[in-house]
Coordinates of C-alpha atoms and ligand atoms in Angstrom, one line a residue:
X1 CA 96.1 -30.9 -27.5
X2 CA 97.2 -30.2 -31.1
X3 CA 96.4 -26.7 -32.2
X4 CA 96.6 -26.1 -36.9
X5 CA 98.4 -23.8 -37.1
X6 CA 97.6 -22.0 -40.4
X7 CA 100.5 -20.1 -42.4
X8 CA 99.8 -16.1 -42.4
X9 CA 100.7 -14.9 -45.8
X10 CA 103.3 -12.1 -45.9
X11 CA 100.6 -9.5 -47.4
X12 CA 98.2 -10.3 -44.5
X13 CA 101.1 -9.0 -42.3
X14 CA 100.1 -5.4 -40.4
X15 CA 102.3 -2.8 -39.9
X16 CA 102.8 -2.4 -35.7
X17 CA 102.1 1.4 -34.4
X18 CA 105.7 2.7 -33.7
X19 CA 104.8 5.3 -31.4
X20 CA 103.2 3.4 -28.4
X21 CA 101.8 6.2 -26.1
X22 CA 99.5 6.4 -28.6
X23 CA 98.2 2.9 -28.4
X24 CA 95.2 3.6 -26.4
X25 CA 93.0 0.6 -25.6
X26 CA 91.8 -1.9 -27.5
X27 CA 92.1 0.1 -31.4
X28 CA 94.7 -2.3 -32.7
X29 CA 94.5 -6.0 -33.3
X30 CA 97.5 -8.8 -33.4
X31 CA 98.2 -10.7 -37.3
X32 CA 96.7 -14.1 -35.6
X33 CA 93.8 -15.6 -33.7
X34 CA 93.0 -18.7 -31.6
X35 CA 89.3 -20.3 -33.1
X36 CA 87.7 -22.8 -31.7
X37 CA 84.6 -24.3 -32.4
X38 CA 81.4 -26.6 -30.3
X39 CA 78.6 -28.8 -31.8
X40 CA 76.4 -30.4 -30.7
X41 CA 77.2 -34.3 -30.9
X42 CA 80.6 -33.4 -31.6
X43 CA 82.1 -31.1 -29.0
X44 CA 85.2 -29.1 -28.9
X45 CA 86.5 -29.1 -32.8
X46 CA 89.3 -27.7 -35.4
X47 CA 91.4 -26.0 -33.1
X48 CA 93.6 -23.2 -35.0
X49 CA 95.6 -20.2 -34.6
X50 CA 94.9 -18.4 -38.4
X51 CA 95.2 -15.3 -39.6
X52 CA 93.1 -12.7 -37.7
X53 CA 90.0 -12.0 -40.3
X54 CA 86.4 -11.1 -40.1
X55 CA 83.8 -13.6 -39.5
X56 CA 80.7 -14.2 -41.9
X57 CA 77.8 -14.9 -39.7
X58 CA 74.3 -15.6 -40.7
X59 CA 72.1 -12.8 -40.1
X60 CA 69.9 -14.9 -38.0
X61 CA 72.8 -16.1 -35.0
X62 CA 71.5 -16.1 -32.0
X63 CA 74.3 -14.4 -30.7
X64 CA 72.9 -11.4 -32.1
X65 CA 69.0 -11.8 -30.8
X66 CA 69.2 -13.0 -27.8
X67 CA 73.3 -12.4 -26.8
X68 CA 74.4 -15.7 -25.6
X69 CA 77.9 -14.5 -25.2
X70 CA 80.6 -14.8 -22.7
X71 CA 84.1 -12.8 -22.8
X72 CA 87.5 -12.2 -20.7
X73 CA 90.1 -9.7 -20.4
X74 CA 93.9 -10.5 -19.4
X75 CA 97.3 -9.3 -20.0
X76 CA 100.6 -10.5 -20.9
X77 CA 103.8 -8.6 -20.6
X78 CA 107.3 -8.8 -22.2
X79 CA 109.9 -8.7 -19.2
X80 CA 113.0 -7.1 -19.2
X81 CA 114.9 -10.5 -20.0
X82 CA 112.5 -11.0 -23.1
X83 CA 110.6 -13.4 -21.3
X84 CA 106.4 -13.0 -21.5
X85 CA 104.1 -13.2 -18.3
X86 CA 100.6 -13.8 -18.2
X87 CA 99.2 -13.0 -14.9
X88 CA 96.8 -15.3 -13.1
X89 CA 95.2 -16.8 -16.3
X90 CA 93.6 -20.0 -14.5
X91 CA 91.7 -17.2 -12.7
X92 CA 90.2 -16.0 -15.8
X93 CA 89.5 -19.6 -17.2
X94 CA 87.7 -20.4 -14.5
X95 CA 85.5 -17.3 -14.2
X96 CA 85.0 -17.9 -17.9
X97 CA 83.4 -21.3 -17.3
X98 CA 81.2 -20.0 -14.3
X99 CA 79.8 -17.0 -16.3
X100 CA 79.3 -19.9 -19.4
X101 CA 77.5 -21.9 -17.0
X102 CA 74.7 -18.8 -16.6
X103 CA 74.5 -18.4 -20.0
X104 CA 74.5 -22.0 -20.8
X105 CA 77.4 -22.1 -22.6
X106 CA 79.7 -25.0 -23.2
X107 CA 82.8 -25.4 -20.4
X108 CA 85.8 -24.8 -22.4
X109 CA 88.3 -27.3 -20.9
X110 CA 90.9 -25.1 -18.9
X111 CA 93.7 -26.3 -20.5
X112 CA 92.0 -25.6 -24.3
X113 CA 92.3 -21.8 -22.5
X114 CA 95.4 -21.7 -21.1
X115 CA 97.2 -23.8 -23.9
X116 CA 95.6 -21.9 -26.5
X117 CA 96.1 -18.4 -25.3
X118 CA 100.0 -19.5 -24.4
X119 CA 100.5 -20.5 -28.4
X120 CA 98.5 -17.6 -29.7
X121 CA 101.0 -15.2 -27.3
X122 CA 103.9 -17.5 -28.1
X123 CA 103.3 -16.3 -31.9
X124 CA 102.4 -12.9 -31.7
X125 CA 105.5 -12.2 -28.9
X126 CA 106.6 -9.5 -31.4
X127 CA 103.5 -7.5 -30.7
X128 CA 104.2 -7.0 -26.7
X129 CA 104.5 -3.6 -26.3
X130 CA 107.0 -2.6 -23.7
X131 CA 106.6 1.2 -23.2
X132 CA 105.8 1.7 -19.4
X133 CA 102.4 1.4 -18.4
X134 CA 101.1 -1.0 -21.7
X135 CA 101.1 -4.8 -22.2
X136 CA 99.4 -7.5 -25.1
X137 CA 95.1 -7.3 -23.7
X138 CA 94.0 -10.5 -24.6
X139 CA 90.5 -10.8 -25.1
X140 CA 88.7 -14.5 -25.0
X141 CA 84.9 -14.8 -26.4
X142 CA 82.4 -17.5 -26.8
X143 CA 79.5 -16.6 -29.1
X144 CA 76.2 -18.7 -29.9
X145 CA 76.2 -18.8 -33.7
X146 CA 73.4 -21.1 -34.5
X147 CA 71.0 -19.4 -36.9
X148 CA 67.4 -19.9 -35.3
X149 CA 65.0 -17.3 -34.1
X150 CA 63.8 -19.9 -31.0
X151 CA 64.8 -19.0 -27.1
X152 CA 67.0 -21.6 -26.9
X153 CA 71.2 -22.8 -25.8
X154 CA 72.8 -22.7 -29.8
X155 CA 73.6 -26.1 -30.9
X156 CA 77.1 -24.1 -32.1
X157 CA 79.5 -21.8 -30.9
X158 CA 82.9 -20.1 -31.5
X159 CA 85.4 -19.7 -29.2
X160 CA 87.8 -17.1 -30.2
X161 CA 90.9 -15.0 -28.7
X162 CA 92.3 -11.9 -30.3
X163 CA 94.6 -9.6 -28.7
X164 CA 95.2 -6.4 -28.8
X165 CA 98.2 -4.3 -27.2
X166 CA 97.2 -1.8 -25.0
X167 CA 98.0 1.6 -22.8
X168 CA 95.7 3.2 -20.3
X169 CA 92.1 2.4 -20.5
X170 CA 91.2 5.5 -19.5
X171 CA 92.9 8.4 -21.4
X172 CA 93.9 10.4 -18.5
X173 CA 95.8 7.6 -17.4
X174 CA 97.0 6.9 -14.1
X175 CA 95.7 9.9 -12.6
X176 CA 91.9 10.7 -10.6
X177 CA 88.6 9.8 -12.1
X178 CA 85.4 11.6 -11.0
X179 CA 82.6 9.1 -10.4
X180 CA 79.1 9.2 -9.8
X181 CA 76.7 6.8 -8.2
X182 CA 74.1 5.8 -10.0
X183 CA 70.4 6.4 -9.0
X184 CA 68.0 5.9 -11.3
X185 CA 69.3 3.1 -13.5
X186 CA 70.4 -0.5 -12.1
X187 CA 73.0 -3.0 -13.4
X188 CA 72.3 -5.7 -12.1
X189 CA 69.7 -7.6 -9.5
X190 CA 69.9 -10.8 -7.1
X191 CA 69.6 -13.6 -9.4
X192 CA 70.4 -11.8 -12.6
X193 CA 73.2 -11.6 -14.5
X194 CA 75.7 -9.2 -12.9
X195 CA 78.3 -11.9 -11.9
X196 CA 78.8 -13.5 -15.2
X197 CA 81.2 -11.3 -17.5
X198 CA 78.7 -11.2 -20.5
X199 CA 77.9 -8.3 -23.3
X200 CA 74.4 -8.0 -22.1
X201 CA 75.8 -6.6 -18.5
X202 CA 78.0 -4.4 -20.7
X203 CA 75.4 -3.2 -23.2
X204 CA 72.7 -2.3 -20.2
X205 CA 75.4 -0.1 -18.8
X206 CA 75.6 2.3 -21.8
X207 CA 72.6 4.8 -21.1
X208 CA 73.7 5.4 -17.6
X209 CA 77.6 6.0 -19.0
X210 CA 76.3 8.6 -22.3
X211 CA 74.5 10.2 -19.4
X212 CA 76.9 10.1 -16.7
X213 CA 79.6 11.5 -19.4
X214 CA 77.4 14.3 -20.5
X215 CA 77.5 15.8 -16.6
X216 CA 81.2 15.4 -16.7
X217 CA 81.9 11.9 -14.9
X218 CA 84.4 9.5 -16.6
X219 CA 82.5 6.4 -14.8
X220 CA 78.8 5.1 -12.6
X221 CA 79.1 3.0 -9.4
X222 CA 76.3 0.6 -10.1
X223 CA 74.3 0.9 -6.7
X224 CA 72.3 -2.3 -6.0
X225 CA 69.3 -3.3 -7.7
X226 CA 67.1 -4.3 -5.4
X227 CA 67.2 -1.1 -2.4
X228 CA 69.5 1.4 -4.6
X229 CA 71.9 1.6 -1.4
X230 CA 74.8 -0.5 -1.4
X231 CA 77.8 -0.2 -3.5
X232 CA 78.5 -2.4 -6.3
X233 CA 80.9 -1.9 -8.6
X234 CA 82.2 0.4 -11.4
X235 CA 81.5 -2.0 -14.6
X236 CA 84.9 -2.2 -15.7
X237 CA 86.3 -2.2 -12.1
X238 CA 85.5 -3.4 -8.3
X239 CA 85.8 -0.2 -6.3
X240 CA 88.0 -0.2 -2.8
X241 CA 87.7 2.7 -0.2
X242 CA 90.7 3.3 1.9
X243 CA 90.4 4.4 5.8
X244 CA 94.0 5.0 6.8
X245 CA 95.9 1.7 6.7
X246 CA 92.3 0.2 6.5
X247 CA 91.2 -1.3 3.2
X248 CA 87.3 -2.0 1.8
X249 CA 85.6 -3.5 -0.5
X250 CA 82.1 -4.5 -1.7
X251 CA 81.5 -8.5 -0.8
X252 CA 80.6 -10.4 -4.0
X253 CA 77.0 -11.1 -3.0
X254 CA 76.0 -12.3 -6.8
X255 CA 75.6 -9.3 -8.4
X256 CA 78.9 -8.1 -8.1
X257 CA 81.9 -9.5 -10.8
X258 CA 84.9 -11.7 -8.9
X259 CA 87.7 -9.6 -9.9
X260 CA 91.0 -10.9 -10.4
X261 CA 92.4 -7.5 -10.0
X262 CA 90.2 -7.6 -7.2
X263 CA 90.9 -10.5 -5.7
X264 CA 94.6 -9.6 -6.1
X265 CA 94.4 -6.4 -4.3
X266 CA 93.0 -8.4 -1.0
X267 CA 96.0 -10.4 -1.2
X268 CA 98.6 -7.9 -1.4
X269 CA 97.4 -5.5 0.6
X270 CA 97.7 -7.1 4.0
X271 CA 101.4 -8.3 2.6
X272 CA 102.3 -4.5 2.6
X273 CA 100.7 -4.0 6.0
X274 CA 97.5 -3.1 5.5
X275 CA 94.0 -4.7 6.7
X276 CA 91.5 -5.5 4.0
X277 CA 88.0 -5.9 4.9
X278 CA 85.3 -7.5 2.2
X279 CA 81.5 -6.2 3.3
X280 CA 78.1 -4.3 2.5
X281 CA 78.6 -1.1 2.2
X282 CA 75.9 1.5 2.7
X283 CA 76.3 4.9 0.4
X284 CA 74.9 6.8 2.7
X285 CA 77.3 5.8 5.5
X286 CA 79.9 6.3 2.6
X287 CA 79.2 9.4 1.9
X288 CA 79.1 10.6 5.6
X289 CA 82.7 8.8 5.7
X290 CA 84.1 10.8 3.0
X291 CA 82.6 13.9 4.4
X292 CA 84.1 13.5 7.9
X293 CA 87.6 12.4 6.3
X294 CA 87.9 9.1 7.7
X295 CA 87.9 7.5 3.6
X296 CA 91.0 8.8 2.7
X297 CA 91.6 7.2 -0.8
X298 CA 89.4 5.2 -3.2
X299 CA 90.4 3.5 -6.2
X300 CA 89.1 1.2 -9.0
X301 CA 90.2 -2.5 -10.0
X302 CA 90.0 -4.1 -13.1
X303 CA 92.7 -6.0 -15.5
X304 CA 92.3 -3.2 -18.3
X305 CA 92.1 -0.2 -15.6
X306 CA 94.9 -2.1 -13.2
X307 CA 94.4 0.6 -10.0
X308 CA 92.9 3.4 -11.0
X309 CA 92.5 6.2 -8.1
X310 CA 89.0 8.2 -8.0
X311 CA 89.2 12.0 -7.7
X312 CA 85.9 12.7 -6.9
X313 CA 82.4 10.9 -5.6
X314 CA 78.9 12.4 -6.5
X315 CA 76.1 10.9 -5.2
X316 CA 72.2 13.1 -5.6
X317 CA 73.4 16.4 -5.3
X318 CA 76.8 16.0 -3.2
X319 CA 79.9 16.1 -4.8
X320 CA 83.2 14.7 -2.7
X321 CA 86.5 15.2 -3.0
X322 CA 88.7 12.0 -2.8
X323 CA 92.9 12.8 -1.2
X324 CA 92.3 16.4 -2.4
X325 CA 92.1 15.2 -6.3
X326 CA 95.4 13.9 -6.1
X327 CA 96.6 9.7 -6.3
X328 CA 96.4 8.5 -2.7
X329 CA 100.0 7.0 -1.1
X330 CA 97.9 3.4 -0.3
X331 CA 96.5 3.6 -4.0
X332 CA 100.2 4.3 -5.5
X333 CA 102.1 1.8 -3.3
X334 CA 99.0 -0.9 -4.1
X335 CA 99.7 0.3 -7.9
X336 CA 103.5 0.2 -8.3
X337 CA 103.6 -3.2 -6.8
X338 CA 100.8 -4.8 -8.7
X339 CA 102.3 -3.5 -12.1
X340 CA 105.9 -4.7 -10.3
X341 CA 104.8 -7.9 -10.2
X342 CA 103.0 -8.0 -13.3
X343 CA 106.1 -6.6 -15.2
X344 CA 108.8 -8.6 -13.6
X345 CA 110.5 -5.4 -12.0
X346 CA 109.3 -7.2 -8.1
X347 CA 109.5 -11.0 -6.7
X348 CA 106.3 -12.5 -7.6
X349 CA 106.0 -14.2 -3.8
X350 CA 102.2 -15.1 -5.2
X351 CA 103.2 -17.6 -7.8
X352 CA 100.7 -15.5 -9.8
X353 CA 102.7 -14.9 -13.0
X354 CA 102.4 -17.9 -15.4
X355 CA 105.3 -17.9 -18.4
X356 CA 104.6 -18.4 -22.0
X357 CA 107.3 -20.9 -23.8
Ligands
COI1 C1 88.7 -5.9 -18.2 O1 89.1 -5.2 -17.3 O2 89.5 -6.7 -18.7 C2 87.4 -5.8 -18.7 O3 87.0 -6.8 -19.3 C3 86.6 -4.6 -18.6 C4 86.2 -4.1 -20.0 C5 85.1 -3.2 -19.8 C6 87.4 -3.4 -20.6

């Protein structure tokens, strides 16, 4: 695969924010970006790493009416030893061909992904933060950009990567969120589009978040959309519930997003001696669990959250407290050896950390 790459002109060059605990997420972007673009007839075409610059899009792209649109999210991180890890990007290129295929998107050959996202990194090493708790967010999108008002796949798209180094997603960092489960709105229903990592899923989740916020919750858990009664997930994380050594999650049923975060959690867990169990799980039996103090912890997952514990459950007019507000020992341990692996401070015994060149 031979990827342009096209010079960056010295004046196009940004300045790099010096202090990075105040990086926040996803407010700065890298000097360079990896475009890609599909046509019809033609297929994959002028593959290049330029400098990072606003598109001009006709008005009419049907991107913007109708959001044919697929993204990603994934880190890399600049070890100790100045090498730089991406962690478990095959995972991500193949989610990001299964959501494309609901949205009738074009695959993008995986190793058009991987290769391109490897260069792009490769480039832009300089801009790997290494302050504790932040890495490079890389952020790979597909967008329909064929101007036509008709309900119909575009006959052109972009493919596009920009990246973006990052701290904690949430500001509080790693410390308790207070949830609340959703009642009245839904994000997603059997058949839909909840297991494709699209905008749309993203953009339907906004009114229930202003409101959520306005009562003083950082985050909904989406409830299902068919009986309002089993958990879901948190929009930008899968949620776990710990009972003592024992370990829960929602099962992906269709509606839920495949984690990698997610999926990583089930497989570490039982390597640091605890059982993991992946089933439907009933809020009302939650609740009553919490209550009674068999849930001991609960935490999110998600590659821009990493582990991040909950505080507090509110569900109708009940309010829970989570490991007395405080971070949970399972959630911590599950934390510290997740980021471990990620950073290069524990063995990877996974073989889920991939090395740029
Ligand atoms: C991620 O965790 O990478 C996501 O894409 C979630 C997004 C809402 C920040």
């Amino acid at each position: 695969m031979n990827i342009k790459i096209v010079p960056l002109p010295a004046e196009k060059m940004k300045t790099k924010i010096s202090d990075q605990s105040k990086l926040g997420f996803g407010k700065y972007f890298t000097d360079r970006m990896l475009m890609v673009e599909w046509k019809a007839g033609q297929g994959w075409c002028d593959v290049r790493i330029e400098p990072y610059a606003p598109f001009v899009l006709d008005p009419a792209c049907l991107v913007f009416h109708y959001a044919q649109e697929i993204f990603e999210g994934l880190k890399a991180y600049k070890w100790a030893d100045g090498r730089i890890a991406l962690f478990r990007p095959e995972m991500n290129a193949r989610r990001f061909n299964q959501s494309g295929d609901r949205l009738c998107l074009p695959p993008v050959p995986e190793e058009l992904f991987l290769k391109g996202i490897e260069q792009l990194v490769s480039l832009e090493r300089d801009w790997i933060p290494t302050a504790e708790g932040t890495s490079l967010y890389i952020r790979p999108t597909l967008i329909a950009v064929e101007p036509v008002l008709g309900v119909k796949p575009s006959d052109h798209y972009y493919f596009y990567v920009i990246l973006s180094p990052v701290g904690a997603y949430y500001a509080a960092g790693f410390n308790p969120i207070n949830i609340m489960v959703e009642d009245q709105y839904v994000r997603a229903v059997p058949g839909g589009t909840g297991e494709a990592k699209c905008g749309g899923n993203y953009a339907s989740s906004l009114k229930a978040g202003l409101e959520a916020k306005k009562k003083g919750y950082d985050q909904v858990l989406w409830l299902d959309g068919r009986e309002r009664r089993y958990i879901e997930e948190v929009g930008a994380m899968n949620m776990f519930f710990v009972y003592g050594t024992h370990i829960v999650t929602a099962a992906l049923n269709g509606s839920i997003l495949s984690g990698v975060t997610r999926d990583s959690v089930l497989k570490l867990a039982p390597s640091l001696g605890y059982t993991v169990e992946e089933r439907q799980i009933d809020v009302h039996d939650l609740m009553a669990d919490i209550r009674s103090g068999k849930v001991t912890e609960a935490f999110g997952s998600g590659t821009a959250a990493v582990i991040t514990p909950v505080g507090k459950l509110c569900y109708m007019d009940e309010c829970l407290q989570l490991t007395g507000g405080n971070v949970g020992e399972v959630t911590q341990r599950l934390y510290d050896t997740l980021t471990g692996i990620q950073t290069g401070k524990l063995k990877d015994e996974f073989g889920w950390v991939r090395f740029v060149e």
